[in-house]
Short mmCIF file of C-alpha atoms in Angstrom, two decimals:
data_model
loop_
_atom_site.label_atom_id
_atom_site.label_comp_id
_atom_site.label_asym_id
_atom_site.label_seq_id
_atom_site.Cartn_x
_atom_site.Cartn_y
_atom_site.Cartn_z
CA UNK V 1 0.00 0.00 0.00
CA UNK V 2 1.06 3.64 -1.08
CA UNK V 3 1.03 6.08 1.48
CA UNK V 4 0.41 9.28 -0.09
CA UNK V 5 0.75 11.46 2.34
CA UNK V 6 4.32 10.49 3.13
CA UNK V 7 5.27 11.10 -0.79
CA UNK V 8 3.46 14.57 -0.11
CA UNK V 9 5.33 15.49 3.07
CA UNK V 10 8.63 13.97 1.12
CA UNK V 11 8.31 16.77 -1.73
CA UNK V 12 7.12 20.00 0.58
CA UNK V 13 10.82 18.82 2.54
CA UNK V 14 12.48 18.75 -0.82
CA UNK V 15 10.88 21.99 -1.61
CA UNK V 16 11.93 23.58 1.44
CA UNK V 17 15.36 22.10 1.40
CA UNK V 18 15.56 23.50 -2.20
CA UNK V 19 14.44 26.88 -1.05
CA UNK V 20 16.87 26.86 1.48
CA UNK V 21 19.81 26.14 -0.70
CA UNK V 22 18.96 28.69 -3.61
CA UNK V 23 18.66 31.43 -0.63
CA UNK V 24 21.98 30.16 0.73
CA UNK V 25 23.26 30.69 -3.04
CA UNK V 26 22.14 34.32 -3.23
CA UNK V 27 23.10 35.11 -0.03
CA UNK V 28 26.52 33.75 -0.92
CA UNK V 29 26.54 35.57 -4.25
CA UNK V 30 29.48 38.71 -4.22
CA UNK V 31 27.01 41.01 -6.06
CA UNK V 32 23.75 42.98 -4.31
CA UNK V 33 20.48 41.01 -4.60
CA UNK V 34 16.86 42.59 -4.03
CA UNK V 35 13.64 41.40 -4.39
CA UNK V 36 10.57 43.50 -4.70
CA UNK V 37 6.51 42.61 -5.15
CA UNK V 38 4.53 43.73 -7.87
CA UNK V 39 4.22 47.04 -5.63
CA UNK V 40 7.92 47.77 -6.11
CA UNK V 41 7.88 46.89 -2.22
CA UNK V 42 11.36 44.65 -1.05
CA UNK V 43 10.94 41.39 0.00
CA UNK V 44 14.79 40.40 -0.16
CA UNK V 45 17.74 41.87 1.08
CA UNK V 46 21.48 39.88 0.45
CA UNK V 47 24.19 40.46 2.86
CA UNK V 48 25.92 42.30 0.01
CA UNK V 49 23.32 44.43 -0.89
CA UNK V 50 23.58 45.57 2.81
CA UNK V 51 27.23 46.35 2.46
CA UNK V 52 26.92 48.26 -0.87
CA UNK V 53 23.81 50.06 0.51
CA UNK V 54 24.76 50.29 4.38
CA UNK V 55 21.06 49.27 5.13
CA UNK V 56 19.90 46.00 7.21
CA UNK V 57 17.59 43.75 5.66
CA UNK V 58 15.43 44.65 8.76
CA UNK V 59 15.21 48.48 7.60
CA UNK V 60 14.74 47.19 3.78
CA UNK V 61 12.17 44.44 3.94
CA UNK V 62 8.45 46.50 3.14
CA UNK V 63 10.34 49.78 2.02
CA UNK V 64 9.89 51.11 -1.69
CA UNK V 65 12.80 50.06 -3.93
CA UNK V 66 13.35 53.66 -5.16
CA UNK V 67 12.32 54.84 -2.37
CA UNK V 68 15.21 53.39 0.18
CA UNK V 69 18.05 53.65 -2.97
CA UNK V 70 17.29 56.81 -4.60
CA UNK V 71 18.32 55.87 -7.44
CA UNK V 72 19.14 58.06 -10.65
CA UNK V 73 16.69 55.82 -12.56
CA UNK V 74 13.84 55.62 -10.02
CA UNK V 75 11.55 58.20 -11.58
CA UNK V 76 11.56 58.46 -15.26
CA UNK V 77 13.60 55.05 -16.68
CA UNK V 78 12.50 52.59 -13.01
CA UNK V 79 13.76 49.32 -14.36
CA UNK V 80 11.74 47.44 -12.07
CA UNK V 81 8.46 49.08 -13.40
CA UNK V 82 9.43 48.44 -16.97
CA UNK V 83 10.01 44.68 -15.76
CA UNK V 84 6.79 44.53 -14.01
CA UNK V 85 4.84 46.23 -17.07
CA UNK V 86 5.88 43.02 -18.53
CA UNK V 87 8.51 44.62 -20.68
CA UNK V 88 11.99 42.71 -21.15
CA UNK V 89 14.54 42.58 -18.70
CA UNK V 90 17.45 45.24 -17.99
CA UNK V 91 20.64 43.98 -18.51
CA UNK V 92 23.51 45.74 -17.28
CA UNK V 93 21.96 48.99 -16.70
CA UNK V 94 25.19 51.69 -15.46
CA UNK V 95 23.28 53.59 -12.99
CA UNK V 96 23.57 55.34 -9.00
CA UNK V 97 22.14 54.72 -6.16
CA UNK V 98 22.56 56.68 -2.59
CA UNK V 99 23.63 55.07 0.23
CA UNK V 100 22.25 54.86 4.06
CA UNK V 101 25.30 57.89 4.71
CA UNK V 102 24.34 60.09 1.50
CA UNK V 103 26.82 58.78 -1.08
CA UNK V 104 26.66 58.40 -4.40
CA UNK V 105 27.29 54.92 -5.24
CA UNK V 106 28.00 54.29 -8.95
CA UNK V 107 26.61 50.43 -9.85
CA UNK V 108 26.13 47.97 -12.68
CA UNK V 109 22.44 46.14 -12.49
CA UNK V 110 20.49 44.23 -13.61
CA UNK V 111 16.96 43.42 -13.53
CA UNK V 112 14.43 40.94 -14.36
CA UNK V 113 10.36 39.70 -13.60
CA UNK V 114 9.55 36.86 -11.03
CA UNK V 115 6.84 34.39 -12.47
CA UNK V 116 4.95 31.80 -10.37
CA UNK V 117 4.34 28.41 -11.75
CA UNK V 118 1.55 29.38 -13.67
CA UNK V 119 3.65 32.07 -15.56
CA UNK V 120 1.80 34.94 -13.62
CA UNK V 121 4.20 37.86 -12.47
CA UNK V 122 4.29 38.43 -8.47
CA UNK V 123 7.25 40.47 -8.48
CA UNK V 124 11.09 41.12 -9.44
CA UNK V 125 14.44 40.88 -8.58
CA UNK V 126 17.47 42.93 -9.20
CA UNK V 127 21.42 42.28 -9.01
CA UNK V 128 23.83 45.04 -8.98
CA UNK V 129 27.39 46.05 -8.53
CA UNK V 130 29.52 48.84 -6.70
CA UNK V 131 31.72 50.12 -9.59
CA UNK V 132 32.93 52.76 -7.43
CA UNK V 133 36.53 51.48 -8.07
CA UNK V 134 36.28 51.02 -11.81
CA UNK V 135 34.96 54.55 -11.82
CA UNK V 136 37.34 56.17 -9.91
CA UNK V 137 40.24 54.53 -11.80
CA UNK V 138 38.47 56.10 -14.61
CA UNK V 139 38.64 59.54 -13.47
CA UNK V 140 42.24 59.38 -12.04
CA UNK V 141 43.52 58.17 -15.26
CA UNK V 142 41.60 61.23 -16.83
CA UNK V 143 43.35 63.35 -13.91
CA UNK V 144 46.51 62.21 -14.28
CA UNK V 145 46.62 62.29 -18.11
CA UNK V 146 45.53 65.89 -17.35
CA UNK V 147 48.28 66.69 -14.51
CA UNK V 148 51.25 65.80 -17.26
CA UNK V 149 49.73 67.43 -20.46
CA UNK V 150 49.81 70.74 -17.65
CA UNK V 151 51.98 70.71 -14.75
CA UNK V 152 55.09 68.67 -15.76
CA UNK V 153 55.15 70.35 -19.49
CA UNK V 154 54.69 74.22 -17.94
CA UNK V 155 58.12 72.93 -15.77
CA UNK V 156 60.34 71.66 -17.95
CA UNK V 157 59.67 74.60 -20.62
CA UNK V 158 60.12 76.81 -18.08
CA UNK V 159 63.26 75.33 -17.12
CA UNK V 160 64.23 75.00 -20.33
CA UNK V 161 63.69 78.61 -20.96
CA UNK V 162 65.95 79.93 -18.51
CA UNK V 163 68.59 77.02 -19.04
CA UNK V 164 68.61 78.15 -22.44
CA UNK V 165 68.79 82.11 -21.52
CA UNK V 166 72.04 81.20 -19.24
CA UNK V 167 73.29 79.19 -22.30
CA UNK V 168 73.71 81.66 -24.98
CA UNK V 169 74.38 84.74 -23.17
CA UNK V 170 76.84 83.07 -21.02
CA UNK V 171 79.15 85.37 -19.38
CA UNK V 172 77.90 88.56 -20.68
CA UNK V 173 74.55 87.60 -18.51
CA UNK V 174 74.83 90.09 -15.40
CA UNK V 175 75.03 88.31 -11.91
CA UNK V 176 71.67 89.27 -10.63
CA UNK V 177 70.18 87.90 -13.66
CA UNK V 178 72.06 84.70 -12.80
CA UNK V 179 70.68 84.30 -9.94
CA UNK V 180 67.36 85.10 -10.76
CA UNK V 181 67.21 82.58 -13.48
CA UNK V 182 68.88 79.87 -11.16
CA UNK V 183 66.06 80.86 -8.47
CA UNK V 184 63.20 80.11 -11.61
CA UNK V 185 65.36 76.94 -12.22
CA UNK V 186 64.91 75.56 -8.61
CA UNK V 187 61.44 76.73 -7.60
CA UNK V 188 60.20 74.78 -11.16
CA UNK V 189 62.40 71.74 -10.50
CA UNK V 190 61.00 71.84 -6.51
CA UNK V 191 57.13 71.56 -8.36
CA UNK V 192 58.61 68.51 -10.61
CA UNK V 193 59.76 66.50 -7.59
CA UNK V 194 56.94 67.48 -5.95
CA UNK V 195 54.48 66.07 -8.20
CA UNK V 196 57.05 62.83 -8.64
CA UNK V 197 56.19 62.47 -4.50
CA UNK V 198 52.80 62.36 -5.39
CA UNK V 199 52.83 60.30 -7.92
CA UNK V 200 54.59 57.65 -5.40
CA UNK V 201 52.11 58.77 -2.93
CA UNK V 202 49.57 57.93 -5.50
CA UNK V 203 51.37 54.26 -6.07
CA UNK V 204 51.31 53.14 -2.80
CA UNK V 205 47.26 54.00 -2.42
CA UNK V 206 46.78 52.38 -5.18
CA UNK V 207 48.31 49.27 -3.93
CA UNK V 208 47.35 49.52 -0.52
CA UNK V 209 50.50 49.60 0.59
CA UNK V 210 50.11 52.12 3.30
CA UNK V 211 51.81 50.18 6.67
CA UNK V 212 49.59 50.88 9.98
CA UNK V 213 51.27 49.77 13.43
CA UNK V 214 48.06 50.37 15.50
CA UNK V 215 48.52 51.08 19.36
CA UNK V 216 46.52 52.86 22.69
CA UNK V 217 46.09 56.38 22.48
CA UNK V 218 44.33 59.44 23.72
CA UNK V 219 42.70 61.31 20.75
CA UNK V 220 42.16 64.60 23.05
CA UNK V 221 45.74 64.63 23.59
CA UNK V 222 46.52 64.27 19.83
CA UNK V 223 44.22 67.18 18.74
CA UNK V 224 45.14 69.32 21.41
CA UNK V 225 49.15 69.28 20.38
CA UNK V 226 47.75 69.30 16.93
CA UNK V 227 45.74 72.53 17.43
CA UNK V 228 48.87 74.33 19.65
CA UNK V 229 50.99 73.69 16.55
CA UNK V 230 48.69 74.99 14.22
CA UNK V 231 47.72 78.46 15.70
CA UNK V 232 50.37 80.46 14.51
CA UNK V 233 49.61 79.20 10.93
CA UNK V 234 45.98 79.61 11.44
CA UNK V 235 46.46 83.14 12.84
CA UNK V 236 49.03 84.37 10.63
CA UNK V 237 46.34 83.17 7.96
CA UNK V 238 43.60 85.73 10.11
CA UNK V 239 41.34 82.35 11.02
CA UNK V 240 40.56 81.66 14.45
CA UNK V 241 40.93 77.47 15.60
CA UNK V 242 38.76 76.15 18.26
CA UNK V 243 38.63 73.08 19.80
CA UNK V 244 35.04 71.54 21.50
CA UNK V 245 34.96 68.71 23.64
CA UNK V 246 32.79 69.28 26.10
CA UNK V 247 33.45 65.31 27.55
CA UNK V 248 37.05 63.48 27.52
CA UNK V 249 36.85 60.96 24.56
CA UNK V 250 38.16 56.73 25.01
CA UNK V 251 41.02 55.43 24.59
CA UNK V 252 40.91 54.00 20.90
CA UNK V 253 43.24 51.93 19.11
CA UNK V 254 44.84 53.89 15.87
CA UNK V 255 48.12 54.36 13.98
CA UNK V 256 49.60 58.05 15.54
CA UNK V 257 51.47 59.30 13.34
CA UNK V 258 49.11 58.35 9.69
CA UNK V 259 46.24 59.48 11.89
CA UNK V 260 47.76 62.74 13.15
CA UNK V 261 48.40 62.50 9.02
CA UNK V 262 44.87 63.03 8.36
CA UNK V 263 43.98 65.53 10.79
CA UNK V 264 47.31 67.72 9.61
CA UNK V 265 45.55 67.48 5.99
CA UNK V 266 42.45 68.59 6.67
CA UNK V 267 43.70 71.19 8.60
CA UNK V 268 45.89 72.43 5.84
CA UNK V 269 43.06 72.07 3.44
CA UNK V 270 40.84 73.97 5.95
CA UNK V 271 43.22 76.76 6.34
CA UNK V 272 43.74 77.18 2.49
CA UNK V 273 40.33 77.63 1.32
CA UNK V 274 38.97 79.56 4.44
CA UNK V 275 39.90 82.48 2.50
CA UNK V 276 41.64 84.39 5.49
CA UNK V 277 38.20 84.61 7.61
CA UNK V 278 36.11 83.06 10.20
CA UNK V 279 37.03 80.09 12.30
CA UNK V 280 38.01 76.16 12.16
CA UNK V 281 36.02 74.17 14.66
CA UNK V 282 37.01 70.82 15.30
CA UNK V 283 34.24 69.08 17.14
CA UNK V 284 34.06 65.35 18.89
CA UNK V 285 31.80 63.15 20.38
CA UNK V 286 31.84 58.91 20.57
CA UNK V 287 29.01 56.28 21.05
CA UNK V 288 29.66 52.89 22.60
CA UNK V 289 31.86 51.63 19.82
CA UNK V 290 32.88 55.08 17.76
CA UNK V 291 34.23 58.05 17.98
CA UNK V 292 33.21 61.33 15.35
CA UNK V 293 35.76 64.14 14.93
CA UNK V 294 34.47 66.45 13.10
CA UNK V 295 36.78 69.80 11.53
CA UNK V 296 34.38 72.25 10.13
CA UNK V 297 35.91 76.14 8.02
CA UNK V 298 33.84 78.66 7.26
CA UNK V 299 35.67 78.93 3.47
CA UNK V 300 34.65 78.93 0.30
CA UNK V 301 33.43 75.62 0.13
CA UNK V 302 32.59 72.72 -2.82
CA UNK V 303 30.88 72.55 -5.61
CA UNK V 304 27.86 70.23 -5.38
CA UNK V 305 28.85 68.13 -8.32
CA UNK V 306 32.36 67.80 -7.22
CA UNK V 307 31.48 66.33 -3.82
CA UNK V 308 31.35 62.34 -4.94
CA UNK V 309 34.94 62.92 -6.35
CA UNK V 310 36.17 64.96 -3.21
CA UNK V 311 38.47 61.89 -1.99
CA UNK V 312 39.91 60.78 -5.84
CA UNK V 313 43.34 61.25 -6.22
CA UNK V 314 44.61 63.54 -8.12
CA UNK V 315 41.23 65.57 -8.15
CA UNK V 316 40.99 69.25 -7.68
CA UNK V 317 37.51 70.99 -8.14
CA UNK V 318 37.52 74.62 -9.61
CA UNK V 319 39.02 76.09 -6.54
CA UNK V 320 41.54 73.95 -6.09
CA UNK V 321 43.04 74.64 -9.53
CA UNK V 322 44.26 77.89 -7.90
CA UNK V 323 46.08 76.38 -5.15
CA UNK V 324 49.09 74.80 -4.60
CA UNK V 325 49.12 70.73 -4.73
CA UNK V 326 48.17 67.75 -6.86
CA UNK V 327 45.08 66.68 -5.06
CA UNK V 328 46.24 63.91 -2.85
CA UNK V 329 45.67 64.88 0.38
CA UNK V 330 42.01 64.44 0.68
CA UNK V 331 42.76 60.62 -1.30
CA UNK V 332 45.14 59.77 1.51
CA UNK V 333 42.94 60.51 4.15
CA UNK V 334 39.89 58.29 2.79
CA UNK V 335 42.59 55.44 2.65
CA UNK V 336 44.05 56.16 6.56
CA UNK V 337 40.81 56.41 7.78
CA UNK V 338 39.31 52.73 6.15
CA UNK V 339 42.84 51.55 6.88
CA UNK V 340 41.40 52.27 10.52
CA UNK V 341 37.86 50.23 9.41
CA UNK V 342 36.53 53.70 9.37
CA UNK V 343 34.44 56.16 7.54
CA UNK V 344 35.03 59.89 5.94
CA UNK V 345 32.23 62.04 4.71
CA UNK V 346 31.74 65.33 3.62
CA UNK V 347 28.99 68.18 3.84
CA UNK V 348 29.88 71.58 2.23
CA UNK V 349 27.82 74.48 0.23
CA UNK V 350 29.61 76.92 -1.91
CA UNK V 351 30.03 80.47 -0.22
CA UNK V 352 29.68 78.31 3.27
CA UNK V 353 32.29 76.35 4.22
CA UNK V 354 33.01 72.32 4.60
CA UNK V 355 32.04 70.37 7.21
CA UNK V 356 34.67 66.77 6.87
CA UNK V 357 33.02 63.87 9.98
CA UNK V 358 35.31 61.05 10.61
CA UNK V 359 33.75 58.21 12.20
CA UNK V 360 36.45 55.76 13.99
CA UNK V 361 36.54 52.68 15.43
CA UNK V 362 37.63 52.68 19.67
CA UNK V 363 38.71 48.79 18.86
CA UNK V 364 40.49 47.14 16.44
CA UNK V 365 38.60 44.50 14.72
CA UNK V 366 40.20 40.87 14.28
CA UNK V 367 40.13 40.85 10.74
CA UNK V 368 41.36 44.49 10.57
CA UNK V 369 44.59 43.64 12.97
CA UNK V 370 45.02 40.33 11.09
CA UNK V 371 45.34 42.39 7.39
CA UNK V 372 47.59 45.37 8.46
CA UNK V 373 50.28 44.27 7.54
CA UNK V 374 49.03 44.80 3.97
CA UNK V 375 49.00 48.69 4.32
CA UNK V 376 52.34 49.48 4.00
#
């Protein structure tokens, strides 16, 4: 005798063991994985779709796709809508999407229907991919295509210029001359090995070579001596530097001297473009397992569409073309400060100043103290 029952009970634990092991798949998968209804609403949320997006699949699950990414194809070209209108799939749409902290993420997607059995549509699904990286190498080959045609050509014809000057006239040039031509000659050949350090500053970002030797310290005590030795700077520049902390911060673990490194750039980069007025605030505060600095100017500020490219190397919006450097400051402290398994953002309006909020780690994860040694 057949017991029926049994076979039935035998497929629904097939079935559920099959479910089990495609979820296990996606949630495996290296690539961002959503799942909406047919009301655009998520119903899925992959582990890496929470680490490209920074939100939990708690905060996700029930939101609106478009909604919760914000993304640059939400409104008029929604790829799940053309999906769901029974349209053909996206394939490897180049879009953005914003993040849980404000960023602009640059991704790859793509997008298809979800049919039952019966070949009815109850919903969609969408991959897609943080090509941040790909991006960015994109723009910093642009920049540093850029940064020869310029820099390193108005050098060496400079040089060149004078050399040749010195050249013909020879002894009949008159000593002050000399010297002023030999001045040109070094101040030119100081930019070129300047912009050769950056370039090897550039290298070893690149490769993550960027060596942190982690250790107890006091963060107070680090921006205090930071602050004392910037004052004269800051008030030979006519901007005022203050310092609020209302509460002693933790003891964290970081690298001294790259972090003292970061906090030296954005102070230079604070001082620069504060235009000779107002103040430099640097602010901090720490939950149970953080700590936010914070270094605000009151300067000229960024323009809005340079802001995702703030932290590329080699990038310098319209302001910075007027002052000195090659645009790698900014690109070494994004790398110091996930070095540390932390974040950088930044808030600024033109006319209004920057606001730059580093959020750090007190403790040193065991993955991040096991991979140091790979920052070099």
């Amino acid at each position: 005798m057949v017991d029926k029952n049994s076979d039935i009970v035998k497929e629904k634990g097939e079935y559920s063991s099959d479910l089990a092991f495609y979820r296990f798949i996606i949630d495996s998968l290296p690539t961002g994985v959503l799942t909406v209804n047919a009301d655009r609403k998520i119903t899925g949320f992959n582990p890496w779709a929470e680490r490209i997006t920074g939100y939990s699949s708690e905060e996700a699950l029930g939101q609106y796709c478009g909604a919760l990414l914000k993304g640059a194809m939400c409104h008029a070209h929604c790829p799940l809508k053309t999906v769901l209108h029974g349209h053909k799939p996206v394939s490897l749409a180049t879009s953005t999407i914003v993040n849980k902290w404000g960023e602009t993420i640059p991704i790859r997607m793509s997008t298809a229907g979800l049919f039952n059995d019966k070949g009815a549509l109850i919903g969609g699904v969408e991959s897609f991919q943080d090509i941040s990286h790909l991006k960015k190498l994109e723009r910093e080959k642009e920049n540093i295509i850029s940064m020869f045609a310029h820099d390193m050509k108005s050098a060496l014809t400079i040089i060149g210029g004078f050399a040749l000057r010195l050249l013909k006239k020879g002894r009949h040039t008159d000593e002050k001359k000399v010297k002023r031509y030999l001045g040109i000659i070094k101040d030119e050949s100081g930019k070129l090995e300047s912009l050769v350090n950056d370039f090897l500053e550039f290298s070893r970002l690149q490769t993550g070579k960027l060596k942190l030797n982690f250790s107890s310290i006091s963060l107070d005590k680090e921006l205090m001596e930071l602050l004392d030795s910037y004052r004269l700077k800051a008030s030979q520049a006519g901007i005022e530097l203050v310092l609020q902390n209302e509460e002693g911060l933790s003891i964290i673990e970081a690298d001294t001297r790259q972090l003292r490194r970061v906090f030296t750039n954005l102070l230079d980069n604070a001082i620069k473009f504060s235009d000779g007025k107002g103040k430099i605030t640097i602010s901090t505060n720490e939950t149970t397992e953080q700590v936010i600095v914070k270094v605000k100017d009151e300067g000229i500020g960024i323009e809005y569409d340079q802001l995702p490219y703030i932290f590329d190397s080699f990038h310098q919006g319209q302001a910075g073309r007027e002052a000195e450097g090659f645009g790698l400051g900014l690109a070494a402290v994004k790398a110091i400060v996930e070095g540390h398994g932390g974040r950088v953002f930044v808030a600024s309006e033109l006319g209004k100043g920057s606001v730059f909020t580093l959020v750090l780690p007190k403790i040193q994860k065991g993955d991040n103290k096991e991979n140091m040694e790979l920052f070099r």
